[in-house]
Short mmCIF file of C-alpha atoms in Angstrom, two decimals:
data_model
loop_
_atom_site.label_atom_id
_atom_site.label_comp_id
_atom_site.label_asym_id
_atom_site.label_seq_id
_atom_site.Cartn_x
_atom_site.Cartn_y
_atom_site.Cartn_z
CA UNK A 124 25.88 -42.01 8.96
CA UNK A 125 24.20 -43.91 6.37
CA UNK A 126 24.15 -42.19 3.01
CA UNK A 127 20.61 -40.58 2.44
CA UNK A 128 18.16 -41.76 -0.13
CA UNK A 129 16.42 -39.34 -2.54
CA UNK A 130 12.61 -38.99 -2.47
CA UNK A 131 10.85 -40.13 -5.44
CA UNK A 132 9.22 -36.64 -5.78
CA UNK A 133 12.53 -34.84 -5.19
CA UNK A 134 12.26 -32.60 -8.22
CA UNK A 135 8.85 -31.59 -7.51
CA UNK A 136 9.88 -31.10 -3.79
CA UNK A 137 12.74 -28.84 -4.74
CA UNK A 138 10.52 -26.80 -7.02
CA UNK A 139 8.07 -26.21 -4.09
CA UNK A 140 10.68 -25.26 -1.99
CA UNK A 141 12.27 -22.71 -4.47
CA UNK A 142 8.80 -21.31 -5.00
CA UNK A 143 8.60 -19.97 -1.60
CA UNK A 144 11.69 -17.42 -2.08
CA UNK A 145 12.83 -18.33 1.31
CA UNK A 146 16.21 -19.84 0.94
CA UNK A 147 19.27 -17.44 1.97
CA UNK A 148 16.92 -14.97 3.32
CA UNK A 149 17.57 -12.72 6.28
CA UNK A 150 16.68 -13.84 9.86
CA UNK A 151 13.10 -13.03 10.99
CA UNK A 152 11.65 -12.64 14.41
CA UNK A 153 8.61 -14.57 13.89
CA UNK A 154 10.76 -17.64 13.04
CA UNK A 155 13.34 -17.12 15.48
CA UNK A 156 10.71 -16.92 18.28
CA UNK A 157 9.37 -20.33 16.97
CA UNK A 158 12.67 -22.33 17.38
CA UNK A 159 13.36 -20.57 20.92
CA UNK A 160 9.98 -21.75 22.00
CA UNK A 161 10.61 -25.09 20.50
CA UNK A 162 13.72 -25.54 22.49
CA UNK A 163 12.08 -24.17 25.59
CA UNK A 164 8.97 -26.69 25.45
CA UNK A 165 11.14 -29.67 24.62
CA UNK A 166 13.92 -28.52 27.14
CA UNK A 167 16.76 -29.05 24.47
CA UNK A 168 19.84 -27.01 23.83
CA UNK A 169 19.28 -26.47 20.09
CA UNK A 170 16.44 -25.96 17.72
CA UNK A 171 16.13 -25.45 13.99
CA UNK A 172 13.85 -24.42 11.05
CA UNK A 173 15.93 -26.47 8.58
CA UNK A 174 15.08 -26.60 4.78
CA UNK A 175 16.62 -29.41 2.69
CA UNK A 176 17.89 -28.01 -0.57
CA UNK A 177 19.67 -29.92 -3.50
CA UNK A 178 23.06 -30.50 -1.85
CA UNK A 179 22.62 -28.60 1.59
CA UNK A 180 20.24 -28.19 4.49
CA UNK A 181 19.81 -24.31 5.10
CA UNK A 182 18.58 -23.00 8.54
CA UNK A 183 15.99 -20.34 8.10
CA UNK A 184 16.00 -20.25 11.87
CA UNK A 185 18.38 -21.39 14.68
CA UNK A 186 18.49 -21.48 18.42
CA UNK A 187 21.67 -22.40 20.06
CA UNK A 188 23.73 -22.58 17.05
CA UNK A 189 25.40 -20.01 14.82
CA UNK A 190 25.92 -22.06 11.59
CA UNK A 191 23.72 -21.21 8.67
CA UNK A 192 23.96 -24.50 6.59
CA UNK A 193 25.58 -27.84 6.42
CA UNK A 194 26.14 -30.50 3.47
CA UNK A 195 22.84 -32.62 3.12
CA UNK A 196 24.74 -35.91 2.90
CA UNK A 197 25.66 -35.21 6.56
CA UNK A 198 22.07 -34.09 7.65
CA UNK A 199 19.74 -35.62 9.97
CA UNK A 200 16.91 -33.43 8.61
CA UNK A 201 17.45 -34.92 5.16
CA UNK A 202 15.96 -38.24 6.59
CA UNK A 203 12.75 -36.31 7.75
CA UNK A 204 11.85 -35.50 4.09
CA UNK A 205 12.04 -39.18 3.10
CA UNK A 206 9.04 -39.98 5.53
CA UNK A 207 6.92 -36.78 5.21
CA UNK A 208 4.01 -38.26 7.40
CA UNK A 209 5.78 -39.10 10.45
CA UNK A 210 8.36 -37.14 13.04
CA UNK A 211 11.76 -38.69 13.21
CA UNK A 212 12.64 -39.15 16.76
CA UNK A 213 16.07 -40.46 17.86
CA UNK A 214 16.69 -40.84 21.50
CA UNK A 215 20.44 -41.64 21.18
CA UNK A 216 22.05 -41.32 17.71
CA UNK A 217 24.88 -43.52 19.18
CA UNK A 218 22.49 -46.39 19.47
CA UNK A 219 20.93 -45.99 15.94
CA UNK A 220 22.41 -48.04 13.11
CA UNK A 221 21.76 -45.41 10.73
CA UNK A 222 23.88 -42.94 12.46
CA UNK A 223 26.37 -44.87 14.93
CA UNK A 224 29.21 -45.30 12.60
CA UNK A 225 30.55 -41.81 13.18
CA UNK A 226 29.57 -39.20 15.62
CA UNK A 227 27.24 -36.42 14.39
CA UNK A 228 28.94 -33.11 15.61
CA UNK A 229 27.62 -29.36 14.90
CA UNK A 230 29.84 -26.54 16.01
CA UNK A 231 31.93 -29.05 18.29
CA UNK A 232 28.47 -29.98 20.02
CA UNK A 233 27.71 -33.59 19.82
CA UNK A 234 24.20 -34.22 18.49
CA UNK A 235 22.79 -37.26 20.47
CA UNK A 236 19.08 -36.59 20.84
CA UNK A 237 16.99 -35.37 17.78
CA UNK A 238 13.65 -34.96 16.92
CA UNK A 239 12.25 -33.50 13.79
CA UNK A 240 8.77 -32.81 12.51
CA UNK A 241 8.41 -32.51 8.76
CA UNK A 242 7.52 -29.21 7.39
CA UNK A 243 4.68 -30.16 4.79
CA UNK A 244 3.47 -27.39 2.27
CA UNK A 245 -0.21 -27.24 1.16
CA UNK A 246 0.56 -29.67 -1.84
CA UNK A 247 2.18 -32.34 0.50
CA UNK A 248 5.67 -31.83 -0.27
CA UNK A 249 8.31 -32.02 2.72
CA UNK A 250 10.28 -29.03 2.55
CA UNK A 251 12.51 -29.71 5.73
CA UNK A 252 11.70 -30.01 9.37
CA UNK A 253 11.34 -28.23 12.66
CA UNK A 254 13.78 -29.98 14.76
CA UNK A 255 15.19 -29.91 18.51
CA UNK A 256 18.53 -31.25 19.34
CA UNK A 257 20.55 -31.80 22.44
CA UNK A 258 23.98 -33.49 23.51
CA UNK A 259 22.40 -35.94 25.95
CA UNK A 260 19.96 -38.54 25.40
CA UNK A 261 16.12 -37.37 25.85
CA UNK A 262 12.68 -38.38 25.12
CA UNK A 263 9.76 -36.32 24.35
CA UNK A 264 6.20 -36.36 26.08
CA UNK A 265 3.09 -36.71 24.26
CA UNK A 266 2.38 -32.96 25.26
CA UNK A 267 5.67 -31.91 23.89
CA UNK A 268 5.42 -33.66 20.50
CA UNK A 269 1.93 -32.18 20.19
CA UNK A 270 3.46 -28.87 20.79
CA UNK A 271 6.22 -29.34 18.32
CA UNK A 272 3.57 -30.49 15.66
CA UNK A 273 1.64 -27.28 16.25
CA UNK A 274 4.67 -25.08 15.88
CA UNK A 275 5.61 -26.74 12.85
CA UNK A 276 2.09 -26.00 11.20
CA UNK A 277 2.74 -22.32 12.14
CA UNK A 278 6.05 -22.60 10.30
CA UNK A 279 4.40 -23.41 7.05
CA UNK A 280 1.82 -20.74 7.60
CA UNK A 281 4.60 -18.19 8.15
CA UNK A 282 6.19 -19.58 4.77
CA UNK A 283 2.89 -18.94 2.91
CA UNK A 284 2.34 -15.45 4.32
CA UNK A 285 6.08 -14.61 3.58
CA UNK A 286 5.59 -15.83 -0.12
CA UNK A 287 2.12 -13.72 -0.32
CA UNK A 288 3.85 -10.60 0.94
CA UNK A 289 6.71 -11.19 -1.63
CA UNK A 290 4.45 -11.70 -4.38
CA UNK A 291 2.45 -8.48 -3.26
CA UNK A 292 5.68 -6.49 -3.09
CA UNK A 293 6.35 -7.70 -6.79
CA UNK A 294 3.04 -6.49 -7.86
CA UNK A 295 3.39 -3.17 -6.02
CA UNK A 296 6.61 -2.63 -7.79
CA UNK A 297 5.01 -3.23 -11.06
CA UNK A 298 2.13 -1.09 -10.28
CA UNK A 299 4.40 1.78 -9.24
CA UNK A 300 6.53 1.51 -12.51
CA UNK A 301 3.08 1.26 -14.39
CA UNK A 302 1.76 4.57 -12.60
CA UNK A 303 5.02 6.23 -13.33
CA UNK A 304 4.73 5.50 -16.91
CA UNK A 305 0.98 6.74 -16.80
CA UNK A 306 1.97 9.96 -15.07
CA UNK A 307 4.53 10.64 -17.86
CA UNK A 308 2.30 9.78 -20.28
CA UNK A 309 -0.30 12.25 -18.93
CA UNK A 310 2.30 14.79 -18.57
CA UNK A 311 3.41 14.54 -22.30
CA UNK A 312 -0.36 14.43 -23.49
CA UNK A 313 -1.39 17.43 -21.35
CA UNK A 314 1.59 19.35 -22.72
CA UNK A 315 1.10 18.40 -26.47
CA UNK A 316 -2.85 18.95 -26.16
CA UNK A 317 -2.88 22.17 -24.25
CA UNK A 318 -1.13 24.28 -27.07
CA UNK A 319 -3.42 23.08 -29.83
CA UNK A 320 -6.48 23.81 -27.64
CA UNK A 321 -5.12 27.33 -26.92
CA UNK A 322 -4.94 27.79 -30.60
CA UNK A 323 -8.48 26.65 -31.20
CA UNK A 324 -9.78 29.05 -28.58
CA UNK A 325 -7.69 32.07 -29.93
CA UNK A 326 -8.45 31.09 -33.60
CA UNK A 327 -12.30 30.85 -32.65
CA UNK A 328 -12.31 34.51 -31.30
CA UNK A 329 -10.64 35.86 -34.39
CA UNK A 330 -12.92 33.96 -36.60
CA UNK A 331 -15.89 35.08 -34.84
CA UNK A 332 -14.67 38.79 -34.83
CA UNK A 333 -13.86 38.56 -38.66
CA UNK A 334 -17.18 36.95 -39.54
CA UNK A 335 -19.48 38.73 -37.19
CA UNK A 336 -20.81 40.84 -39.91
CA UNK A 337 -21.28 37.90 -42.29
CA UNK A 338 -23.19 35.45 -40.25
CA UNK A 339 -26.53 35.19 -38.26
CA UNK A 340 -26.48 35.02 -34.50
CA UNK A 341 -27.36 31.18 -34.76
CA UNK A 342 -24.06 30.41 -36.56
CA UNK A 343 -22.06 32.78 -34.41
CA UNK A 344 -23.08 30.70 -31.40
CA UNK A 345 -21.48 27.62 -32.85
CA UNK A 346 -18.15 29.54 -32.22
CA UNK A 347 -19.24 29.93 -28.72
CA UNK A 348 -19.80 26.33 -28.45
CA UNK A 349 -16.31 25.54 -29.87
CA UNK A 350 -14.82 27.88 -27.32
CA UNK A 351 -16.67 26.37 -24.45
CA UNK A 352 -15.91 22.69 -25.43
CA UNK A 353 -12.19 23.72 -25.89
CA UNK A 354 -12.16 25.36 -22.35
CA UNK A 355 -13.85 22.10 -20.84
CA UNK A 356 -11.34 20.05 -22.45
CA UNK A 357 -8.34 22.05 -21.35
CA UNK A 358 -9.88 21.88 -17.63
CA UNK A 359 -10.15 18.05 -17.95
CA UNK A 360 -6.50 17.72 -19.07
CA UNK A 361 -5.26 19.88 -16.23
CA UNK A 362 -7.29 17.69 -13.83
CA UNK A 363 -5.82 14.57 -15.21
CA UNK A 364 -2.26 15.91 -14.92
CA UNK A 365 -2.94 17.18 -11.38
CA UNK A 366 -4.08 13.71 -10.41
CA UNK A 367 -0.99 11.96 -11.77
CA UNK A 368 1.34 14.44 -10.46
CA UNK A 369 -0.42 14.43 -6.88
CA UNK A 370 1.74 11.70 -5.75
CA UNK A 371 4.87 13.89 -6.18
CA UNK A 372 3.40 16.30 -3.72
CA UNK A 373 3.81 13.71 -1.05
CA UNK A 374 7.41 13.58 -1.17
CA UNK A 375 7.64 17.49 0.17
CA UNK A 376 9.11 17.97 3.40
CA UNK A 377 6.77 19.24 6.12
CA UNK A 378 6.70 23.09 6.63
CA UNK A 379 5.35 24.98 9.72
CA UNK A 380 2.88 27.87 8.56
CA UNK A 381 -0.29 29.73 9.28
CA UNK A 382 -3.35 27.84 8.09
CA UNK A 383 -5.42 31.18 7.41
CA UNK A 384 -2.63 32.55 5.36
CA UNK A 385 -2.66 29.63 3.24
CA UNK A 386 -6.26 29.72 2.77
CA UNK A 387 -6.22 33.35 1.91
CA UNK A 388 -3.89 32.57 -0.93
CA UNK A 389 -6.15 29.91 -2.31
CA UNK A 390 -9.04 32.30 -2.37
CA UNK A 391 -6.76 34.85 -4.27
CA UNK A 392 -6.03 32.07 -6.77
CA UNK A 393 -9.76 31.27 -7.07
CA UNK A 394 -10.38 35.00 -7.94
CA UNK A 395 -13.64 35.05 -5.89
CA UNK A 396 -16.48 37.41 -6.84
CA UNK A 397 -18.41 39.68 -4.26
CA UNK A 398 -21.31 37.11 -3.91
CA UNK A 399 -18.89 34.84 -2.19
CA UNK A 400 -18.20 34.52 1.64
CA UNK A 401 -15.65 32.54 3.52
CA UNK A 402 -15.15 31.97 7.07
CA UNK A 403 -11.72 31.01 8.06
CA UNK A 404 -10.98 29.45 11.66
CA UNK A 405 -11.29 32.05 14.31
CA UNK A 406 -8.04 31.37 15.84
CA UNK A 407 -5.33 31.28 13.10
CA UNK A 408 -3.49 28.05 13.98
CA UNK A 409 0.09 27.45 13.14
CA UNK A 410 0.22 23.96 11.77
CA UNK A 411 3.16 21.67 10.51
CA UNK A 412 2.61 19.30 7.73
CA UNK A 413 3.08 19.02 3.97
CA UNK A 414 2.05 22.68 2.83
CA UNK A 415 1.69 22.11 -0.89
CA UNK A 416 -0.21 18.75 -0.60
CA UNK A 417 -2.74 20.54 1.78
CA UNK A 418 -2.92 23.56 -0.49
CA UNK A 419 -4.08 21.02 -3.40
CA UNK A 420 -6.65 19.59 -1.04
CA UNK A 421 -8.24 22.83 -0.04
CA UNK A 422 -7.99 24.17 -3.69
CA UNK A 423 -9.86 21.38 -5.00
CA UNK A 424 -12.66 21.37 -2.11
CA UNK A 425 -13.09 24.99 -2.07
CA UNK A 426 -13.32 25.19 -5.78
CA UNK A 427 -16.04 22.45 -5.71
CA UNK A 428 -17.83 24.49 -3.15
CA UNK A 429 -18.03 27.45 -5.38
CA UNK A 430 -18.62 25.48 -8.59
CA UNK A 431 -21.48 23.34 -7.18
CA UNK A 432 -23.50 26.24 -5.59
CA UNK A 433 -26.71 27.40 -6.74
CA UNK A 434 -27.34 30.19 -4.21
CA UNK A 435 -27.22 33.73 -4.81
CA UNK A 436 -24.71 34.02 -1.93
CA UNK A 437 -22.04 31.37 -1.67
CA UNK A 438 -21.23 30.64 2.09
CA UNK A 439 -18.28 28.53 3.01
CA UNK A 440 -16.92 27.71 6.57
CA UNK A 441 -13.63 26.10 7.37
CA UNK A 442 -12.79 24.61 10.88
CA UNK A 443 -9.86 23.08 12.41
CA UNK A 444 -9.24 20.90 15.51
CA UNK A 445 -6.20 18.62 16.67
CA UNK A 446 -5.02 16.14 18.97
CA UNK A 447 -1.74 14.65 19.58
CA UNK A 448 -1.54 12.59 16.27
CA UNK A 449 -3.75 14.34 13.88
CA UNK A 450 -5.19 17.56 12.34
CA UNK A 451 -8.87 17.73 11.74
CA UNK A 452 -10.33 19.84 9.00
CA UNK A 453 -13.99 20.49 8.15
CA UNK A 454 -15.28 22.53 5.13
CA UNK A 455 -18.80 23.22 4.82
CA UNK A 456 -20.72 25.07 1.97
CA UNK A 457 -24.38 25.96 1.44
CA UNK A 458 -24.34 24.59 -2.09
CA UNK A 459 -26.49 22.10 -4.12
CA UNK A 460 -25.61 19.00 -2.26
CA UNK A 461 -24.95 15.53 -3.33
CA UNK A 462 -27.48 12.89 -3.85
CA UNK A 463 -27.61 10.13 -1.32
CA UNK A 464 -26.94 7.36 -3.87
CA UNK A 465 -23.88 9.09 -4.87
CA UNK A 466 -22.09 9.51 -1.61
CA UNK A 467 -20.47 6.18 -1.47
CA UNK A 468 -18.81 6.47 -4.95
CA UNK A 469 -17.96 10.36 -5.03
CA UNK A 470 -14.26 9.70 -4.58
CA UNK A 471 -13.95 7.25 -7.29
CA UNK A 472 -11.96 8.24 -10.32
CA UNK A 473 -14.10 9.53 -13.15
CA UNK A 474 -17.25 9.39 -10.92
CA UNK A 475 -19.43 12.41 -10.81
CA UNK A 476 -22.82 13.14 -8.94
CA UNK A 477 -24.47 13.76 -12.57
CA UNK A 478 -24.98 17.32 -11.61
CA UNK A 479 -23.95 20.37 -13.68
CA UNK A 480 -21.92 23.22 -11.99
CA UNK A 481 -22.99 26.80 -11.33
CA UNK A 482 -22.00 27.45 -15.00
CA UNK A 483 -24.04 24.69 -16.54
CA UNK A 484 -20.82 22.41 -17.16
CA UNK A 485 -20.68 18.79 -16.07
CA UNK A 486 -17.61 17.78 -13.82
CA UNK A 487 -15.24 15.09 -14.95
CA UNK A 488 -14.77 13.16 -11.72
CA UNK A 489 -11.13 13.70 -11.20
CA UNK A 490 -10.87 16.33 -8.39
CA UNK A 491 -12.29 14.44 -5.56
CA UNK A 492 -10.39 11.44 -6.39
CA UNK A 493 -7.09 13.38 -6.31
CA UNK A 494 -8.08 14.77 -2.84
CA UNK A 495 -8.71 11.22 -1.35
CA UNK A 496 -5.42 10.07 -2.86
CA UNK A 497 -3.59 13.03 -1.15
CA UNK A 498 -5.20 12.73 2.01
CA UNK A 499 -4.72 8.92 2.42
CA UNK A 500 -0.89 9.55 1.31
CA UNK A 501 -0.86 11.92 4.25
CA UNK A 502 -2.07 9.30 6.54
CA UNK A 503 -5.40 10.46 7.08
CA UNK A 504 -9.00 9.72 6.05
CA UNK A 505 -11.74 11.72 4.20
CA UNK A 506 -15.52 11.32 4.55
CA UNK A 507 -18.52 13.52 3.17
CA UNK A 508 -22.00 14.17 4.28
CA UNK A 509 -24.54 16.12 2.49
CA UNK A 510 -28.05 17.23 2.35
CA UNK A 511 -29.71 18.01 -1.24
CA UNK A 512 -30.12 21.84 -1.90
CA UNK A 513 -28.92 22.60 1.63
CA UNK A 514 -25.18 21.83 2.18
CA UNK A 515 -22.26 19.68 1.95
CA UNK A 516 -19.48 19.01 4.43
CA UNK A 517 -16.11 17.52 3.82
CA UNK A 518 -14.24 16.27 6.86
CA UNK A 519 -10.66 14.96 6.62
CA UNK A 520 -7.61 14.30 9.03
CA UNK A 521 -3.79 14.72 8.36
CA UNK A 522 -1.34 12.88 10.30
CA UNK A 523 1.07 15.30 12.18
CA UNK A 524 4.70 15.22 11.27
CA UNK A 525 6.19 14.30 14.64
#
């Protein structure tokens, strides 16, 4: 075989090849299907997706061979990158003066017929070839050559998709580390801020008690304002911590439990007053899922149904249905409702409906974002419908633990 020349753009070509992060990767079904199809269409014994590296040709996919790579200086595919705009077709290597000085053999199979289509990236660099080979002389029809060209274009598309997926994975890994840092930051800040806030609340009560006989009512009201603001800040910190810690709930193993028993515990935690009525599902179903995550979801939703309710008698109804793959939950209240122009953004972090709750406080826009995050991580979806001053209904699904 005549020694191969080097393309004039070799350094840039190699940069383009290495930027794909495809060299020395594991075999993939999508590429293997292309080489098998190429061999079938062209009626050959062998087919390769060959990438021409600095001193070797490496096979991303191979049909009819087991070899993963061969030296570049003994490579037919390395001749393809010299003429990137035309296929290399050799009917019989024994009769071609470029290759007839010594037989070309792969795994004890003589390579007589060769057809290689250049693999051209978006910038015009020839990365290698999609080639078919046989141990007997052959010719390709125009239809076979057209099909081989079409398959070569699909290889390039797969290369680009593979690169994008790799880039996305890198970004996801960075985001995961970033979120872990944020979660740790939120935990530390929450811990460090909550104790001083508790001291502020206690000191405010003591000062108000001590100065009660020395200050007028208007001055004493400032102590109430400080205390209310401190409680609001403490609640905000707790919600931030819950949001960043919600991801850790997803890793809990599924449990089997009675739904109404779980709901009863949530109601007890919320310490409901007599003006509150909640209807559980008539049949107390046994469900199997991530119990702690579902508890957090219902705790937030029921809590919101109570906080954002302007009726004398708070009424909440909870329903459940299921099919083979999902549990479906519905929670409806007779509260203030959500304005239509806020329904599409209500689950966004730090977004609120711009309404104050039952006690006159404004929400922080964290709770529903946490709920949506948990539901999605459990393989489900959540939606909301509402009529102002009448009712709000949240519907969400959770994928069953099969």
